[in-house]
mmCIF file of C-alpha atoms and ligand atoms in Angstrom:
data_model
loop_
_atom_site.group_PDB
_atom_site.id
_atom_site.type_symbol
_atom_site.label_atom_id
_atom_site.label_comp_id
_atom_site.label_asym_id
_atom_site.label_seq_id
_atom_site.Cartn_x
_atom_site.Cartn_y
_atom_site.Cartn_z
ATOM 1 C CA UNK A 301 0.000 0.000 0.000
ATOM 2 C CA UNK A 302 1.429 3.261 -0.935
ATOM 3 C CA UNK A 303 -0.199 7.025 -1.356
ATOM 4 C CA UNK A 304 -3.321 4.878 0.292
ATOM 5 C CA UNK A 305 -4.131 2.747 -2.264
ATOM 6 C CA UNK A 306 -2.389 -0.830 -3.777
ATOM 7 C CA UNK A 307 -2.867 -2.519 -6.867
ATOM 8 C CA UNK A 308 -4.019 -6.055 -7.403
ATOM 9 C CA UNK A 309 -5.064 -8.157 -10.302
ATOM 10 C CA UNK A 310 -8.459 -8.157 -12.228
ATOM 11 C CA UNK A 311 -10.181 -11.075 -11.761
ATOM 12 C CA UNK A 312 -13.579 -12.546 -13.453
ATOM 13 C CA UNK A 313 -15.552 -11.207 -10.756
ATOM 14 C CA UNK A 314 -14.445 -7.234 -11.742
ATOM 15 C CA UNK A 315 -16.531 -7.196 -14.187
ATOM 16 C CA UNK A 316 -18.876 -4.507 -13.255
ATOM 17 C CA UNK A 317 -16.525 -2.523 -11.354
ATOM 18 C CA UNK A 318 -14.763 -2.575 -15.071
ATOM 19 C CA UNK A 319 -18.498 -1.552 -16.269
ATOM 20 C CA UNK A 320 -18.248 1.111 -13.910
ATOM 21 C CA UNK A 321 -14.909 2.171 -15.395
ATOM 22 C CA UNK A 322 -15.793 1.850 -18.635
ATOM 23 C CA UNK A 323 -18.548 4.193 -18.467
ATOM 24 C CA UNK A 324 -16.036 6.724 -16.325
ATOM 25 C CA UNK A 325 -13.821 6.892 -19.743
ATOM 26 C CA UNK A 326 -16.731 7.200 -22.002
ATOM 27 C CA UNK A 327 -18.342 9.996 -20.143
ATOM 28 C CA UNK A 328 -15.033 11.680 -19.238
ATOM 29 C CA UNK A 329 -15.387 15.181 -20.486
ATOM 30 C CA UNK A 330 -16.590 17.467 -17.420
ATOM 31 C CA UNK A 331 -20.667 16.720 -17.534
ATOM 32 C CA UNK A 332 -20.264 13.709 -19.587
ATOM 33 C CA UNK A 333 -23.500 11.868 -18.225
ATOM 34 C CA UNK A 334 -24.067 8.948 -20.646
ATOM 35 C CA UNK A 335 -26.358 6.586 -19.049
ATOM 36 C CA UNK A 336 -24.416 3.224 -17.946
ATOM 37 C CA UNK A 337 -26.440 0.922 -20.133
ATOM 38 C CA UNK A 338 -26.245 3.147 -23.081
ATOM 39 C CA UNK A 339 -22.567 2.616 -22.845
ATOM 40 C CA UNK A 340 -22.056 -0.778 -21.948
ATOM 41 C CA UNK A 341 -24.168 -1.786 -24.917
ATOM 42 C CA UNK A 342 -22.728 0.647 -27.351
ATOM 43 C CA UNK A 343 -21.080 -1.126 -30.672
ATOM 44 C CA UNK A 344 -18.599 1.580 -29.692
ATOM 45 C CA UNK A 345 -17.875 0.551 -26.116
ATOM 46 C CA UNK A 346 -19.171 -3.188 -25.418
ATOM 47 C CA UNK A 347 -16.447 -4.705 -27.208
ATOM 48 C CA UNK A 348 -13.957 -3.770 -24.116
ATOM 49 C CA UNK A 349 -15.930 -5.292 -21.716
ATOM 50 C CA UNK A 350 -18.418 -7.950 -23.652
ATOM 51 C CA UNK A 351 -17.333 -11.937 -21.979
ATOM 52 C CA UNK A 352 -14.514 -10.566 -19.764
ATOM 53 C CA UNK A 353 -12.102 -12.236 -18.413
ATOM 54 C CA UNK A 354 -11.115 -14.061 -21.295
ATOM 55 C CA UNK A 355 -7.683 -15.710 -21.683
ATOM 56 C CA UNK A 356 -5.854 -13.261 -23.465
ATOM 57 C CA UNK A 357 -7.355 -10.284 -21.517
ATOM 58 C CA UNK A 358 -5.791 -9.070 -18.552
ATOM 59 C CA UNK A 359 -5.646 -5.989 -15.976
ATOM 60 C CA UNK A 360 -5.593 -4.260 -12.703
ATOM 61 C CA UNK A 361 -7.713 -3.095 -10.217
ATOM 62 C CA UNK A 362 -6.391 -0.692 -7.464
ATOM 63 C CA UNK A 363 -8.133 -0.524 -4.718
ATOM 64 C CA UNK A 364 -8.958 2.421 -1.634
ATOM 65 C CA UNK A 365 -9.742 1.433 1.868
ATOM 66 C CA UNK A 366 -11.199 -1.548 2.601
ATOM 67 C CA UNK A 367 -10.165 -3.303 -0.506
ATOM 68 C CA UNK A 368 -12.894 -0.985 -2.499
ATOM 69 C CA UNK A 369 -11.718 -0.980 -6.119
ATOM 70 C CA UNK A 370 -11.016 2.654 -7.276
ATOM 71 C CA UNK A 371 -9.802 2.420 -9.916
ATOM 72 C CA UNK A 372 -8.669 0.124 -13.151
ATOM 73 C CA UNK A 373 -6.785 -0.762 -16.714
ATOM 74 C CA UNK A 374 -7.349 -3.413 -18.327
ATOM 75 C CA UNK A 375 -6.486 -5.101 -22.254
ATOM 76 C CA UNK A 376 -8.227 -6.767 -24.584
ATOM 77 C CA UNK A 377 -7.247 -8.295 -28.081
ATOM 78 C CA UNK A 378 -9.340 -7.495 -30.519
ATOM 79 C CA UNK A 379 -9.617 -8.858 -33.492
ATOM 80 C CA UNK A 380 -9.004 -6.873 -37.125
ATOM 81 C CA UNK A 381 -12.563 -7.724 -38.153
ATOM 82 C CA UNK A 382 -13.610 -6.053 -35.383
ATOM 83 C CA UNK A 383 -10.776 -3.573 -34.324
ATOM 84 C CA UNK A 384 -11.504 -1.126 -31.272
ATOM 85 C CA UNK A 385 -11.588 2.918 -31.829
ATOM 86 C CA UNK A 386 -7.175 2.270 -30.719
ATOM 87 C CA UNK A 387 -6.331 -0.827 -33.262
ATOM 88 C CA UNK A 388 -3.052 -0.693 -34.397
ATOM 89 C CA UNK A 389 -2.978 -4.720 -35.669
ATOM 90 C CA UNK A 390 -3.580 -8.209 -34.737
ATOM 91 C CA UNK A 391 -1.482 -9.123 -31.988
ATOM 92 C CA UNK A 392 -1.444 -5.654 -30.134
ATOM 93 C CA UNK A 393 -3.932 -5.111 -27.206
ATOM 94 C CA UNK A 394 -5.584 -2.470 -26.278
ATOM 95 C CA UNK A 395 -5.985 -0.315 -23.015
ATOM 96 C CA UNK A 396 -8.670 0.882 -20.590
ATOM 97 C CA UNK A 397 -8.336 2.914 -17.767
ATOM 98 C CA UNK A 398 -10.514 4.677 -15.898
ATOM 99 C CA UNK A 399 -10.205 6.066 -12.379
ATOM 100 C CA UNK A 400 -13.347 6.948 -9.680
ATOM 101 C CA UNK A 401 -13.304 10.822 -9.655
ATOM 102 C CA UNK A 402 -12.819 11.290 -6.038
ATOM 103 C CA UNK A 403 -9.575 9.571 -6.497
ATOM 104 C CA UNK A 404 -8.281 11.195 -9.533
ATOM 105 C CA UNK A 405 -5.123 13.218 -9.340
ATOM 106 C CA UNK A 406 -3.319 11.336 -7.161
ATOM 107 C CA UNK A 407 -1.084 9.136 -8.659
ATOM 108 C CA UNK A 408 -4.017 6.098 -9.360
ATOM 109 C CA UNK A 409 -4.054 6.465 -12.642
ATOM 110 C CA UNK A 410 -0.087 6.328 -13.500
ATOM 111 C CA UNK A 411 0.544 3.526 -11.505
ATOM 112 C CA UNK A 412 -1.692 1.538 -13.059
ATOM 113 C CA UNK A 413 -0.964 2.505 -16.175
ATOM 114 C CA UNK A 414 2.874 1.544 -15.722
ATOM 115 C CA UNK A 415 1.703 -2.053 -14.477
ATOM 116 C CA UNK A 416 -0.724 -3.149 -17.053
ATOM 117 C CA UNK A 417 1.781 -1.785 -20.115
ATOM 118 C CA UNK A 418 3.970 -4.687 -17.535
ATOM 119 C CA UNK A 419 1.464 -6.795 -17.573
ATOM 120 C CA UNK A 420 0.719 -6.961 -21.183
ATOM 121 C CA UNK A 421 4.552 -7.532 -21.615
ATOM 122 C CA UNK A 422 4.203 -10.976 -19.277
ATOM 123 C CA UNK A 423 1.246 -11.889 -21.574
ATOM 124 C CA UNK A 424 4.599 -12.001 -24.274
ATOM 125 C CA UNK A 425 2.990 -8.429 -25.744
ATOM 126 C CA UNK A 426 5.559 -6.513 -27.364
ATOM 127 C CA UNK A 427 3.124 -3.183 -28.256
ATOM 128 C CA UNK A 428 0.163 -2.106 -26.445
ATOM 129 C CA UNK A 429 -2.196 0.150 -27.548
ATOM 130 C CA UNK A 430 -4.782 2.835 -27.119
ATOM 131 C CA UNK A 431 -7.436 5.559 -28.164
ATOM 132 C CA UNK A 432 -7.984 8.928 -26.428
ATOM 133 C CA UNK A 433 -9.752 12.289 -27.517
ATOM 134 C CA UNK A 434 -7.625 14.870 -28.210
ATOM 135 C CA UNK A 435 -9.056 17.408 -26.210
ATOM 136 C CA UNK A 436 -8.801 14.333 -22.828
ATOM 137 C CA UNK A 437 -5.862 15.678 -20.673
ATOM 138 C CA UNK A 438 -5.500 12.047 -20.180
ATOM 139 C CA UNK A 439 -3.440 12.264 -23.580
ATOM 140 C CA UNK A 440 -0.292 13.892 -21.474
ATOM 141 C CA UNK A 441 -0.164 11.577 -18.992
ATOM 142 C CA UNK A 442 0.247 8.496 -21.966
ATOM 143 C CA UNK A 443 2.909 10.580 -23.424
ATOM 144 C CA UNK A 444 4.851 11.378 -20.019
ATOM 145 C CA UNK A 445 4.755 6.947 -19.937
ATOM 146 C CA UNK A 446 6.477 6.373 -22.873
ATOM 147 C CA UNK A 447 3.100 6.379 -25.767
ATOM 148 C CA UNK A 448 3.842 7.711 -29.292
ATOM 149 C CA UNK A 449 1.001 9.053 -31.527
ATOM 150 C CA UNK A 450 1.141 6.621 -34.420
ATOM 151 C CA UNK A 451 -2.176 7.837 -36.106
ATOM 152 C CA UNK A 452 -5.248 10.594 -35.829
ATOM 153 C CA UNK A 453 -8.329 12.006 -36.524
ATOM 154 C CA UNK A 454 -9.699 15.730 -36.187
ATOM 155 C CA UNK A 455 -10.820 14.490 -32.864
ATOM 156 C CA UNK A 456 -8.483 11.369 -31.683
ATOM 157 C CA UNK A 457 -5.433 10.037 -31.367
ATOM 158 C CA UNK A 458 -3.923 6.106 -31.341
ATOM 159 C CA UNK A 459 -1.211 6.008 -29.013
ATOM 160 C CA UNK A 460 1.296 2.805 -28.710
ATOM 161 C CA UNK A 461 3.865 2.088 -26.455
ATOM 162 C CA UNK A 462 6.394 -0.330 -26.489
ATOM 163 C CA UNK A 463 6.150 -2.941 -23.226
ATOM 164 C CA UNK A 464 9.880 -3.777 -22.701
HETATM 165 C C1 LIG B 224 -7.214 9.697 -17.085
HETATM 166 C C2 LIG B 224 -7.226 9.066 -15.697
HETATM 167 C C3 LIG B 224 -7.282 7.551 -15.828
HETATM 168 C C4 LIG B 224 -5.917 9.461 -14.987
HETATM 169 O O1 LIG B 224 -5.939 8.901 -13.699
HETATM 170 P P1 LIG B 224 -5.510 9.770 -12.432
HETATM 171 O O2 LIG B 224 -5.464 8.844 -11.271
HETATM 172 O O3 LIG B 224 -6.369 10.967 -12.349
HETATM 173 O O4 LIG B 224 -4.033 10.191 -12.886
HETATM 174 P P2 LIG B 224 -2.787 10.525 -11.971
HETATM 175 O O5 LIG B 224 -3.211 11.034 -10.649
HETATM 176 O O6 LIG B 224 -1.872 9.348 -12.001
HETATM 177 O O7 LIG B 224 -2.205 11.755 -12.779
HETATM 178 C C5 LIG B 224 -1.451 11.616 -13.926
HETATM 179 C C6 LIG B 224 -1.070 12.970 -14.435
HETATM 180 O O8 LIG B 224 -2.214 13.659 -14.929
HETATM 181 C C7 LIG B 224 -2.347 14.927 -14.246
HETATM 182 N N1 LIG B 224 -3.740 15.191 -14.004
HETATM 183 C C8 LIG B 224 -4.558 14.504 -13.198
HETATM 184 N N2 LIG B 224 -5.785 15.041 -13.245
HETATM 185 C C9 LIG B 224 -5.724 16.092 -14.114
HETATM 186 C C10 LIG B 224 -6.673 17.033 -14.597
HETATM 187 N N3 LIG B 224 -7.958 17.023 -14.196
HETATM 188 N N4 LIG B 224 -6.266 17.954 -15.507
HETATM 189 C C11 LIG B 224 -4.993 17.979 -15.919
HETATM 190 N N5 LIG B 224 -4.043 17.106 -15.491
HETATM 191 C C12 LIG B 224 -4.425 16.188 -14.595
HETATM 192 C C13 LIG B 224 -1.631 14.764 -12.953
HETATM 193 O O9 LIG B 224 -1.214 16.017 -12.517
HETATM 194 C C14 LIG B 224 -0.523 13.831 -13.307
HETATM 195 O O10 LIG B 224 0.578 14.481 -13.818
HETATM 196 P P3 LIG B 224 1.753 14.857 -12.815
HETATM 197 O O11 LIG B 224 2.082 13.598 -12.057
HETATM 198 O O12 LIG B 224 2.832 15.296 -13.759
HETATM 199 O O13 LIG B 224 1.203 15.919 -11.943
HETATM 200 C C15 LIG B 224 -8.415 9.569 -14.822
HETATM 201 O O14 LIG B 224 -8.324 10.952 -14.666
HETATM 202 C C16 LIG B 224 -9.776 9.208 -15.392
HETATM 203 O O15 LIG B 224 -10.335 8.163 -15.098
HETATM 204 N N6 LIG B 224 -10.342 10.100 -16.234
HETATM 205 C C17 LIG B 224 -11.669 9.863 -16.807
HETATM 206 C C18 LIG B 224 -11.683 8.663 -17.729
HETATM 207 C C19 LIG B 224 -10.692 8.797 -18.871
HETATM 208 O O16 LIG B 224 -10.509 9.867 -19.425
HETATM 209 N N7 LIG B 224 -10.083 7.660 -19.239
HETATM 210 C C20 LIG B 224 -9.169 7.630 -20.339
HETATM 211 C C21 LIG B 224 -9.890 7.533 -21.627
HETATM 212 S S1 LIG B 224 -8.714 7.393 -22.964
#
């Protein structure tokens, strides 16, 4: 435990504490308020989540007092027929992260982005990927780890980083 909170691994059971998360990153601009079901069963969004944990996905949780999750990144492969909003190619996850807001700014977020880019480098990942809006200060904190731009859109950017 460190700055009052720890890190642990996702299990099956996360799921809808990842729901939770998921819908955190979808509605992230200030007064973002879509509903959770809307987003969990978005073509957009589902894919992240839909059947979790399946072998080749993997992530963190960290977690408050108490053991309460605050917090979590995860990846999932997806596949090239049906690539997520951050595909770069077959073989190279991608990344969600999404932190409760009372805990934001203090360190959750980094930490567990440094140990699932880790983590998806034990899974034998060499590249892991991800999608963020350009206007999500989010986008700073991915380049201060180590995440290149590698392709955009007027309103995103694909970010990669190398595990190792
Ligand atoms: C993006 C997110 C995961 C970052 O997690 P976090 O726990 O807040 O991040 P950290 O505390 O580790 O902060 C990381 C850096 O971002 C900065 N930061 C944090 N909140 C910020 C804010 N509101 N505005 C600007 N910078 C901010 C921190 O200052 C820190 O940089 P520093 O260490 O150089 O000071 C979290 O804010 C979140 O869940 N946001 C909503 C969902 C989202 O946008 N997900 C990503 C979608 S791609």
């Amino acid at each position: 435990m460190h700055r009052g909170f720890a890190l642990r691994r996702a299990a099956q059971t996360d799921a809808m504490f990842l729901g939770d998360m998921l819908v955190e990153a979808a509605n992230w601009r200030a007064g973002g308020v879509r509903p959770r079901h809307e987003v969990l069963t978005s073509a957009e969004h589902r894919r992240y989540l839909t059947g979790w944990k399946r072998s080749s996905d993997d992530g963190l949780i960290a977690t408050g007092e108490d053991d309460v999750p605050v917090g979590a990144a995860w990846f999932r492969m997806l596949p090239q027929n049906d690539p997520g909003l951050g595909f770069v190619g077959v073989g190279v996850p991608e990344l969600i992260i999404g932190v409760h807001p009372l805990w934001r700014a203090r360190g959750v977020g980094r930490s567990l982005l440094r140990g699932v880019v880790e983590l998806a480098g034990v899974h034998g990942h060499s590249r892991i990927s991800l999608s963020v809006e350009r206007d999500n200060f989010a986008h700073t904190l991915y380049r201060a780890e180590g995440f290149t731009v590698v392709a955009e859109s007027p309103s995103r950017q694909t970010m990669v980083r190398a595990t190792g």
